[in-house]
Coordinates of C-alpha atoms in Angstrom, one line a residue:
X234 CA -66.9 31.5 56.7
X235 CA -67.5 27.9 57.7
X236 CA -66.6 26.7 54.2
X237 CA -63.3 28.7 54.3
X238 CA -62.5 27.3 57.7
X239 CA -63.1 23.8 56.4
X240 CA -60.8 24.4 53.4
X241 CA -58.0 25.8 55.5
X242 CA -58.3 22.8 57.9
X243 CA -58.1 20.4 54.9
X244 CA -55.0 22.2 53.5
X245 CA -53.3 22.2 56.9
X246 CA -54.2 18.5 57.4
X247 CA -52.8 17.7 54.0
X248 CA -49.7 19.7 54.6
X249 CA -49.2 17.9 58.0
X250 CA -49.7 14.5 56.3
X251 CA -47.2 15.4 53.6
X252 CA -44.7 16.5 56.3
X253 CA -45.1 13.2 58.1
X254 CA -44.7 11.2 54.9
X255 CA -41.6 13.3 53.9
X256 CA -40.0 12.7 57.3
X257 CA -40.9 9.0 57.1
X258 CA -39.5 8.5 53.6
X259 CA -36.4 10.5 54.4
X260 CA -35.8 8.3 57.5
X261 CA -36.5 5.1 55.4
X262 CA -34.0 6.2 52.8
X263 CA -31.4 7.0 55.5
X264 CA -31.9 3.6 57.1
X265 CA -31.6 1.8 53.7
X266 CA -28.5 3.9 52.9
X267 CA -26.8 3.1 56.2
X268 CA -27.7 -0.6 55.9
X269 CA -26.2 -0.6 52.3
X270 CA -23.0 1.2 53.5
X271 CA -22.7 -1.2 56.4
X272 CA -23.2 -4.2 54.1
X273 CA -20.6 -3.0 51.6
X274 CA -18.1 -2.2 54.3
X275 CA -18.6 -5.7 55.8
X276 CA -18.2 -7.2 52.4
X277 CA -15.0 -5.3 51.8
X278 CA -13.6 -6.4 55.2
X279 CA -14.4 -10.1 54.6
X280 CA -12.9 -9.9 51.1
X281 CA -9.7 -8.6 52.6
X282 CA -9.6 -11.1 55.5
X283 CA -10.3 -14.0 53.2
X284 CA -7.7 -13.1 50.6
X285 CA -5.4 -15.8 52.0
X286 CA -7.7 -18.3 50.4
X287 CA -7.9 -19.0 46.7
X288 CA -11.0 -17.6 45.1
X289 CA -12.6 -19.1 41.9
X290 CA -13.5 -16.6 39.2
X291 CA -16.5 -14.5 40.1
X292 CA -19.2 -12.6 38.2
X293 CA -18.2 -9.3 39.8
X294 CA -16.7 -7.9 43.1
X295 CA -20.2 -7.4 44.4
X296 CA -22.2 -10.5 43.2
X297 CA -19.4 -12.9 43.7
X298 CA -20.5 -16.5 43.1
X299 CA -24.2 -15.8 43.6
X300 CA -26.3 -18.3 41.6
X301 CA -23.3 -20.7 41.0
X302 CA -24.1 -23.1 43.9
X303 CA -26.4 -25.8 42.5
X304 CA -28.2 -28.6 44.2
X305 CA -27.9 -30.9 41.1
X306 CA -25.6 -33.4 39.6
X307 CA -23.7 -30.5 37.9
X308 CA -23.3 -29.0 41.4
X309 CA -21.5 -32.1 42.6
X310 CA -19.4 -32.1 39.5
X311 CA -18.6 -28.5 40.2
X312 CA -17.3 -29.6 43.7
X313 CA -15.1 -32.2 41.9
X314 CA -13.6 -29.4 39.8
X315 CA -12.9 -27.3 42.8
X316 CA -11.2 -30.1 44.6
X317 CA -9.1 -30.9 41.6
X318 CA -8.1 -27.3 41.2
X319 CA -7.7 -26.0 44.8
X320 CA -6.8 -29.3 46.6
X321 CA -7.9 -28.2 50.1
X322 CA -10.0 -25.1 50.3
X323 CA -11.3 -21.9 48.6
X324 CA -13.5 -19.0 49.5
X325 CA -16.9 -18.0 48.0
X326 CA -19.0 -14.9 48.2
X327 CA -22.8 -15.2 47.6
X328 CA -23.3 -11.5 46.8
X329 CA -22.4 -9.2 49.7
X330 CA -24.6 -11.3 52.0
X331 CA -22.8 -14.6 52.7
X332 CA -19.1 -15.2 52.9
X333 CA -18.0 -18.8 52.9
X334 CA -14.8 -20.9 53.2
X335 CA -15.3 -24.2 51.4
X336 CA -13.0 -27.0 52.8
X337 CA -12.4 -30.4 51.4
X338 CA -9.2 -31.8 52.8
X339 CA -8.7 -33.7 56.1
X340 CA -5.9 -31.4 57.3
X341 CA -8.2 -28.4 56.9
X342 CA -11.4 -30.0 58.1
X343 CA -9.9 -31.4 61.3
X344 CA -9.1 -28.1 63.1
X345 CA -12.7 -26.9 62.5
X346 CA -14.5 -30.1 63.5
X347 CA -12.3 -30.8 66.5
X348 CA -12.7 -27.2 67.9
X349 CA -14.4 -27.3 71.4
X350 CA -18.2 -26.9 71.3
X351 CA -18.0 -23.7 73.3
X352 CA -16.2 -21.7 70.6
X353 CA -18.5 -22.4 67.7
X354 CA -22.1 -22.3 66.6
X355 CA -23.1 -25.1 64.3
X356 CA -25.7 -24.3 61.7
X357 CA -27.8 -26.7 59.7
X358 CA -26.6 -29.1 57.1
X359 CA -28.0 -26.7 54.4
X360 CA -25.7 -24.4 52.5
X361 CA -27.4 -21.2 53.7
X362 CA -27.3 -20.6 57.5
X363 CA -30.2 -20.4 60.0
X364 CA -32.2 -23.0 58.0
X365 CA -32.3 -25.2 61.2
X366 CA -35.2 -23.0 62.3
X367 CA -37.2 -25.0 59.7
X368 CA -37.1 -28.0 62.0
X369 CA -39.0 -26.6 65.0
X370 CA -37.2 -24.8 67.8
X371 CA -33.8 -23.0 67.9
X372 CA -32.8 -24.9 71.0
X373 CA -32.0 -28.2 69.3
X374 CA -28.8 -30.0 70.3
X375 CA -27.8 -29.6 66.6
X376 CA -27.5 -25.8 66.9
X377 CA -27.1 -25.1 70.7
X378 CA -24.1 -23.2 71.9
X379 CA -21.6 -23.4 74.8
X380 CA -22.9 -24.7 78.1
X381 CA -26.5 -25.2 76.8
X382 CA -25.1 -27.6 74.1
X383 CA -22.7 -29.3 76.6
X384 CA -25.5 -30.0 79.1
X385 CA -27.9 -31.3 76.4
X386 CA -25.2 -33.6 74.9
X387 CA -24.5 -35.1 78.4
X388 CA -28.2 -35.7 79.0
X389 CA -28.8 -37.3 75.6
X390 CA -25.8 -39.5 75.5
X391 CA -27.3 -42.3 77.6
X392 CA -30.1 -42.7 75.0
X393 CA -27.4 -44.0 72.5
X394 CA -25.6 -46.3 74.9
X395 CA -24.8 -49.8 73.6
X396 CA -27.2 -51.4 76.1
X397 CA -30.0 -49.3 74.7
X398 CA -29.1 -49.9 71.1
X399 CA -29.2 -53.7 71.7
X400 CA -32.9 -53.5 72.4
X401 CA -33.5 -51.7 69.1
X402 CA -32.2 -54.5 66.9
X403 CA -35.5 -56.4 67.2
X404 CA -37.3 -53.2 65.9
X405 CA -34.9 -53.1 62.9
X406 CA -35.7 -56.7 62.1
X407 CA -39.4 -56.3 62.3
X408 CA -39.6 -53.1 60.3
X409 CA -37.3 -54.7 57.6
X410 CA -39.6 -57.7 57.5
X411 CA -42.7 -55.6 56.9
X412 CA -40.9 -53.9 54.0
X413 CA -39.6 -57.1 52.5
X414 CA -43.1 -58.8 52.8
X415 CA -44.5 -55.8 50.9
X416 CA -41.8 -56.2 48.2
X417 CA -42.7 -59.9 47.9
X418 CA -46.4 -59.0 47.4
X419 CA -45.5 -56.4 44.7
X420 CA -43.1 -58.9 42.9
X421 CA -45.9 -61.5 42.9
X422 CA -48.1 -58.9 41.2
X423 CA -45.4 -58.5 38.5
X424 CA -43.9 -55.3 39.9
X425 CA -40.3 -56.1 40.1
X426 CA -38.9 -52.6 39.3
X427 CA -39.3 -50.6 42.5
X428 CA -38.2 -47.1 43.6
X429 CA -36.2 -47.5 46.8
X430 CA -36.5 -44.1 48.6
X431 CA -40.3 -44.4 48.9
X432 CA -40.2 -47.8 50.5
X433 CA -37.0 -47.4 52.6
X434 CA -38.0 -43.9 54.0
X435 CA -41.2 -45.3 55.3
X436 CA -39.3 -48.3 56.8
X437 CA -36.8 -46.0 58.7
X438 CA -39.7 -43.8 59.9
X439 CA -41.5 -46.9 61.1
X440 CA -38.4 -47.9 63.0
X441 CA -37.7 -44.5 64.5
X442 CA -41.3 -44.1 65.7
X443 CA -41.1 -47.4 67.5
X444 CA -37.6 -46.7 68.9
X445 CA -38.4 -43.1 69.9
X446 CA -42.0 -43.3 71.1
X447 CA -42.9 -47.0 71.2
X448 CA -45.5 -46.0 68.7
X449 CA -46.6 -48.5 66.0
X450 CA -47.9 -46.2 63.2
X451 CA -48.3 -49.0 60.6
X452 CA -47.1 -46.3 58.2
X453 CA -45.6 -48.8 55.8
X454 CA -49.0 -50.1 55.1
X455 CA -51.4 -47.2 55.6
X456 CA -51.3 -43.4 55.7
X457 CA -50.4 -41.6 58.9
X458 CA -51.0 -37.9 59.6
X459 CA -47.7 -37.6 61.6
X460 CA -45.7 -39.3 58.9
X461 CA -47.3 -37.3 56.1
X462 CA -46.4 -34.1 58.1
X463 CA -42.7 -35.2 58.4
X464 CA -42.5 -36.0 54.7
X465 CA -44.1 -32.6 53.8
X466 CA -41.7 -30.7 56.0
X467 CA -38.7 -32.4 54.3
X468 CA -40.1 -31.5 50.9
X469 CA -40.9 -27.9 51.8
X470 CA -37.5 -27.4 53.5
X471 CA -35.8 -28.4 50.2
X472 CA -38.0 -26.1 48.2
X473 CA -37.4 -23.2 50.5
X474 CA -33.7 -23.4 50.0
X475 CA -34.1 -23.0 46.3
X476 CA -35.8 -19.5 46.6
X477 CA -33.4 -16.9 48.0
X478 CA -36.4 -14.6 49.0
X479 CA -37.7 -17.4 51.2
X480 CA -34.5 -17.4 53.2
X481 CA -36.0 -14.5 55.3
X482 CA -38.6 -15.7 57.7
X483 CA -40.7 -12.5 57.5
X484 CA -41.2 -13.2 53.8
X485 CA -41.5 -17.0 54.0
X486 CA -44.2 -17.2 56.6
X487 CA -46.5 -15.1 54.5
X488 CA -46.3 -17.4 51.5
X489 CA -48.5 -20.4 50.8
X490 CA -45.5 -22.7 51.3
X491 CA -44.8 -21.0 54.7
X492 CA -48.4 -21.5 55.8
X493 CA -48.3 -25.2 54.8
X494 CA -45.0 -25.6 56.7
X495 CA -46.5 -24.1 59.8
X496 CA -49.5 -26.4 59.6
X497 CA -47.3 -29.5 59.2
X498 CA -45.1 -28.3 62.0
X499 CA -48.1 -27.9 64.3
X500 CA -49.1 -31.6 63.5
X501 CA -45.6 -32.8 64.5
X502 CA -45.5 -30.6 67.6
X503 CA -48.9 -31.8 68.7
X504 CA -47.9 -35.4 68.4
X505 CA -44.6 -35.2 70.3
X506 CA -46.2 -32.9 73.0
X507 CA -48.9 -35.5 73.7
X508 CA -46.4 -38.4 73.8
X509 CA -44.0 -36.6 76.1
X510 CA -46.8 -35.3 78.5
X511 CA -48.5 -38.7 78.7
X512 CA -45.2 -40.5 79.2
X513 CA -44.1 -38.1 82.0
X514 CA -47.5 -38.6 83.7
X515 CA -47.2 -42.4 83.4
X516 CA -43.7 -42.5 84.8
X517 CA -44.6 -40.2 87.7
X518 CA -47.6 -42.4 88.6
X519 CA -45.5 -45.5 88.2
X520 CA -42.9 -44.2 90.7
X521 CA -45.6 -43.6 93.3
X522 CA -47.2 -47.0 93.1
X523 CA -44.6 -49.5 92.0
X524 CA -43.4 -52.3 94.2
X525 CA -40.0 -54.0 94.1
X526 CA -41.4 -56.5 91.6
X527 CA -42.6 -53.6 89.4
X528 CA -39.1 -52.1 89.6
X529 CA -37.6 -55.3 88.3
X530 CA -40.1 -55.6 85.5
X531 CA -39.6 -52.0 84.5
X532 CA -35.9 -52.5 84.4
X533 CA -36.3 -55.4 82.0
X534 CA -38.8 -53.5 79.8
X535 CA -37.4 -52.0 76.7
X536 CA -37.0 -48.2 77.1
X537 CA -37.5 -45.9 74.2
X538 CA -35.8 -42.6 73.4
X539 CA -38.4 -40.5 75.3
X540 CA -38.3 -42.8 78.4
X541 CA -34.5 -42.4 78.7
X542 CA -34.3 -38.6 78.3
X543 CA -37.3 -38.2 80.7
X544 CA -35.4 -40.2 83.3
X545 CA -31.9 -38.7 82.8
X546 CA -30.8 -36.0 85.2
X547 CA -27.7 -33.8 85.3
X548 CA -25.3 -33.3 88.2
X549 CA -27.8 -30.9 89.8
X550 CA -30.6 -33.4 89.6
X551 CA -32.3 -31.5 86.8
X552 CA -33.6 -33.0 83.5
X553 CA -34.7 -31.6 80.2
X554 CA -38.0 -29.6 80.1
X555 CA -40.9 -31.0 78.2
X556 CA -40.3 -28.4 75.4
X557 CA -36.6 -29.4 75.2
X558 CA -37.5 -33.1 75.1
X559 CA -40.1 -32.5 72.3
X560 CA -37.4 -30.6 70.3
X561 CA -34.8 -33.3 70.7
X562 CA -37.4 -36.1 69.9
X563 CA -38.2 -34.1 66.7
X564 CA -34.5 -33.8 65.9
X565 CA -34.1 -37.5 66.3
X566 CA -36.9 -38.2 63.9
X567 CA -35.9 -35.6 61.2
X568 CA -32.2 -36.2 61.4
X569 CA -32.5 -39.9 61.7
X570 CA -35.0 -41.2 59.2
X571 CA -34.0 -39.4 55.9
X572 CA -30.3 -39.8 56.4
X573 CA -30.5 -43.4 57.2
X574 CA -32.9 -44.1 54.4
X575 CA -30.5 -42.4 52.0
X576 CA -27.5 -44.5 53.3
X577 CA -29.5 -47.7 52.9
X578 CA -30.7 -46.9 49.4
X579 CA -27.3 -45.9 48.0
X580 CA -25.7 -49.0 49.6
X581 CA -28.3 -51.2 47.9
X582 CA -27.7 -49.3 44.6
X583 CA -23.9 -49.8 44.8
X584 CA -24.3 -53.5 45.5
X585 CA -26.8 -53.8 42.7
X586 CA -24.2 -52.4 40.3
X587 CA -21.4 -54.7 41.6
X588 CA -22.7 -58.2 41.5
X589 CA -19.5 -59.7 42.9
X590 CA -19.5 -57.6 46.0
X591 CA -23.2 -58.3 46.5
X592 CA -22.6 -62.0 46.3
X593 CA -19.7 -61.8 48.7
X594 CA -21.9 -59.9 51.2
X595 CA -24.7 -62.4 50.8
X596 CA -22.5 -65.3 51.4
X597 CA -21.2 -63.7 54.6
X598 CA -24.7 -63.2 55.8
X599 CA -25.7 -66.8 54.9
X600 CA -22.6 -68.2 56.8
X601 CA -23.7 -66.2 59.8
X602 CA -27.3 -67.5 59.6
X603 CA -26.4 -71.1 59.0
X604 CA -28.1 -73.6 61.3
X605 CA -30.6 -71.0 62.7
X606 CA -34.4 -71.5 62.6
X607 CA -35.3 -67.9 62.1
X608 CA -33.9 -65.1 59.9
X609 CA -33.2 -62.3 62.3
X610 CA -30.0 -60.4 62.9
X611 CA -28.9 -60.3 66.5
X612 CA -26.7 -57.7 68.3
X613 CA -23.7 -60.0 68.4
X614 CA -24.0 -60.6 64.6
X615 CA -23.1 -57.0 63.8
X616 CA -19.4 -57.4 64.5
X617 CA -19.4 -60.6 62.4
X618 CA -20.2 -58.9 59.1
X619 CA -16.8 -57.4 58.2
X620 CA -17.1 -57.3 54.4
X621 CA -20.7 -56.1 54.5
X622 CA -19.6 -53.3 56.8
X623 CA -16.8 -52.4 54.5
X624 CA -19.3 -52.1 51.6
X625 CA -21.6 -49.9 53.8
X626 CA -18.7 -47.6 54.7
X627 CA -17.6 -47.4 51.1
X628 CA -21.1 -46.4 50.1
X629 CA -21.2 -43.8 52.8
X630 CA -18.0 -42.4 51.4
X631 CA -19.1 -42.5 47.7
X632 CA -22.7 -41.4 48.4
X633 CA -22.6 -39.6 51.8
X634 CA -26.2 -38.9 52.8
X635 CA -25.3 -35.4 54.0
X636 CA -23.1 -33.7 51.4
X637 CA -21.7 -31.1 53.8
X638 CA -22.2 -29.3 57.1
X639 CA -21.8 -25.6 57.8
X640 CA -20.3 -24.0 60.9
X641 CA -20.0 -20.5 62.1
X642 CA -17.3 -19.7 64.7
X643 CA -17.2 -17.1 67.4
X644 CA -13.5 -16.6 67.1
X645 CA -10.8 -16.7 64.4
X646 CA -9.8 -20.2 63.4
X647 CA -6.3 -21.0 62.3
X648 CA -5.7 -23.5 59.5
X649 CA -2.6 -24.9 57.9
X650 CA -0.5 -22.7 55.6
X651 CA -0.9 -19.6 57.8
X652 CA -4.6 -19.3 56.7
X653 CA -7.1 -17.8 59.2
X654 CA -10.9 -18.1 59.0
X655 CA -12.2 -14.9 60.6
X656 CA -15.0 -15.1 63.2
X657 CA -18.4 -15.0 61.6
X658 CA -17.4 -16.6 58.4
X659 CA -19.6 -19.5 57.3
X660 CA -17.3 -22.6 57.0
X661 CA -18.7 -25.2 54.6
X662 CA -17.1 -28.5 55.4
X663 CA -17.6 -30.4 52.3
X664 CA -18.1 -34.1 53.2
X665 CA -18.6 -34.9 49.6
X666 CA -15.4 -33.0 48.5
X667 CA -13.3 -34.7 51.3
X668 CA -14.6 -38.1 50.4
X669 CA -13.8 -37.6 46.7
X670 CA -10.5 -35.8 47.1
X671 CA -7.9 -37.6 44.8
X672 CA -5.1 -36.4 47.1
X673 CA -6.7 -38.4 49.9
X674 CA -8.3 -41.4 48.2
X675 CA -7.2 -43.7 45.4
X676 CA -9.8 -43.8 42.6
X677 CA -12.2 -41.7 44.6
X678 CA -15.1 -42.0 42.2
X679 CA -15.0 -45.8 42.1
X680 CA -16.9 -48.1 44.5
X681 CA -14.1 -50.1 46.2
X682 CA -14.8 -51.6 49.6
X683 CA -11.1 -52.3 50.0
X684 CA -10.7 -48.7 50.9
X685 CA -11.9 -49.8 54.3
X686 CA -9.9 -53.0 54.5
X687 CA -8.3 -52.9 58.0
X688 CA -4.9 -53.2 56.5
X689 CA -5.5 -50.0 54.5
X690 CA -7.0 -48.1 57.4
X691 CA -3.7 -47.5 59.0
X692 CA -2.6 -45.3 56.2
X693 CA -5.9 -43.5 56.0
X694 CA -5.7 -39.8 57.1
X695 CA -7.6 -38.7 60.1
X696 CA -10.9 -37.1 59.1
X697 CA -10.6 -38.5 55.5
X698 CA -13.9 -40.3 56.3
X699 CA -16.5 -38.2 58.0
X700 CA -20.1 -39.2 57.0
X701 CA -21.3 -38.5 60.5
X702 CA -19.1 -35.4 60.9
X703 CA -16.5 -35.5 63.6
X704 CA -15.3 -34.0 66.9
X705 CA -17.4 -32.9 69.9
X706 CA -20.4 -32.2 67.7
X707 CA -20.4 -35.3 65.6
X708 CA -23.7 -37.2 65.0
X709 CA -24.8 -38.5 68.3
X710 CA -26.9 -41.2 66.6
X711 CA -24.2 -42.7 64.4
X712 CA -24.0 -46.0 66.2
X713 CA -27.8 -46.2 65.9
X714 CA -27.6 -45.6 62.2
X715 CA -24.8 -48.1 61.6
X716 CA -26.6 -50.8 63.5
X717 CA -29.8 -50.2 61.4
X718 CA -27.8 -50.1 58.2
X719 CA -26.1 -53.5 58.8
X720 CA -29.4 -55.1 59.8
X721 CA -31.4 -53.9 56.9
X722 CA -28.7 -54.4 54.3
X723 CA -27.9 -57.9 55.5
X724 CA -31.6 -59.0 55.6
X725 CA -32.3 -57.5 52.2
X726 CA -29.4 -59.4 50.6
X727 CA -30.5 -62.6 52.3
X728 CA -34.0 -62.3 50.8
X729 CA -33.5 -60.6 47.4
X730 CA -31.0 -60.4 44.6
X731 CA -30.6 -56.8 43.4
X732 CA -29.9 -55.4 39.9
X733 CA -30.1 -51.9 38.5
X734 CA -33.7 -50.9 37.6
X735 CA -35.3 -48.7 35.0
X736 CA -36.7 -45.2 35.7
X737 CA -40.2 -45.3 34.0
X738 CA -40.0 -41.6 33.3
X739 CA -36.6 -41.8 31.5
X740 CA -37.2 -45.3 30.1
X741 CA -33.5 -46.1 30.7
X742 CA -31.5 -48.2 33.2
X743 CA -30.6 -46.5 36.4
X744 CA -27.2 -48.2 36.4
X745 CA -25.9 -44.6 36.4
X746 CA -28.2 -42.1 38.0
X747 CA -28.1 -38.3 38.4
X748 CA -27.5 -37.5 42.0
X749 CA -29.7 -34.9 43.7
X750 CA -28.0 -33.2 46.7
X751 CA -30.9 -31.8 48.7
X752 CA -31.1 -31.9 52.5
X753 CA -29.9 -35.5 52.0
X754 CA -28.5 -37.1 48.9
X755 CA -31.2 -38.5 46.7
X756 CA -31.5 -39.3 43.0
X757 CA -33.3 -37.4 40.2
X758 CA -36.5 -39.3 39.4
X759 CA -35.9 -41.8 42.2
X760 CA -33.5 -44.7 42.7
X761 CA -34.9 -47.8 40.9
X762 CA -33.8 -51.4 41.4
X763 CA -35.0 -54.7 40.1
X764 CA -35.8 -57.2 42.9
X765 CA -35.6 -61.0 42.6
X766 CA -36.8 -62.9 45.7
X767 CA -34.4 -65.7 46.7
X768 CA -35.4 -69.2 47.6
X769 CA -35.0 -69.3 51.4
X770 CA -34.3 -73.0 51.6
X771 CA -30.6 -73.4 52.2
X772 CA -28.5 -76.4 51.2
X773 CA -25.3 -76.2 53.1
X774 CA -24.1 -72.7 52.4
X775 CA -25.8 -72.4 49.0
X776 CA -29.2 -71.1 48.0
X777 CA -31.4 -73.6 46.1

């Protein structure tokens, strides 16, 4: 009897379990079916709404252009073909998941970039949305919305005032000198063929750490845990974009790459948290004990990025929280070092390939430095380097560090030709496509500084040149970046002659390189240049 009771209990338990499993599986199938139907209906709706835009040939109605967007030299050439064919815009579908409008003409770019900040949500510079979560918190100025974005923008703007930027010029000079001294040592050892990104990225990180935190990491000469974490985050972010399964956080954080990303992120967070908390405590104690003399001395002391945003208050007397300051400081570091390094490297590369322009820039810098004891660029010098600035801008046009920005709008956006971008569509503003559009630029694929001759600028279309984006959400640090670019390029030309180098892996000259559009524009296998130190003794206006 006991045995029979046990068997009946087991059968009933098994029957109950099967019932539970049946209900669960039926529910799961129903959820998947509803999700699929919703996805297909959404895809049909977007296909209809975007029919006003030209659409390149697709694999199928469902897959669209999935797999066609490449982060390679061929991917950039593909953009050239799109611009040549469609002139101003086209729509793309990455399966039924992502619906994009790609824009590459100033008349179409302008209405989107100039839209008030409250009507749009800016995504990351990556092609696929919500990648900005890679960088730390979702409350960055870069992706904040409406009043949150507006308040943060107002509080951060003082950190990039001209009076603040002036004090950073000394940092740019000293960081450049450290890099140049290292180059001289390498050349003396017979290593004249150098990869630029490795050296310049460390130099821009060195500058930003000093400007943001007053922290001398010595990262150009020795390893730094914080710097290594930043470099690893940049590398992992690029690799994540290449695997579509890793676009979903719940998958990515379980992978080895995701775990490494979190470890590096913790290192960055720990560093900025300690800096912000220590600086807030210091400033608080200083206010309690300082005398009038102390106030005068503090006013003369160079303030860094963290100092300024700690002291800035809004109209209600409130400042940013420690968490917000940490997020913005991290944004400053991530958004600033790699993009500026890319801009510097490509400028030096373009000047290495055009000896006449390089010599003209060098002569301009030598004229500026004539009669001086030292070799430092001062704030007032920046406006006296017109041709060098033209070359920098032309390099930013030809090799824009950020190939494109994506935006997602909360309302329909009207474009020329009775075209409308429906709310929720991803708008890929192609900076690269706009800068290489033959309907906008003469000989768009040639390096020609005269594109930025003041006499030509009058005929230049608004939003034809947008390396720092444009409108209310343009790059808040663009004046910082341009100042550093001019200082580093000028001092490099004063101290070295540049010629195209040889990629050791390819065994060929990098006079023409394969571009690599990752988070910023890099070069496959690196960007190699030959360096020749110049005799620094001047006779009149000529080098000995």
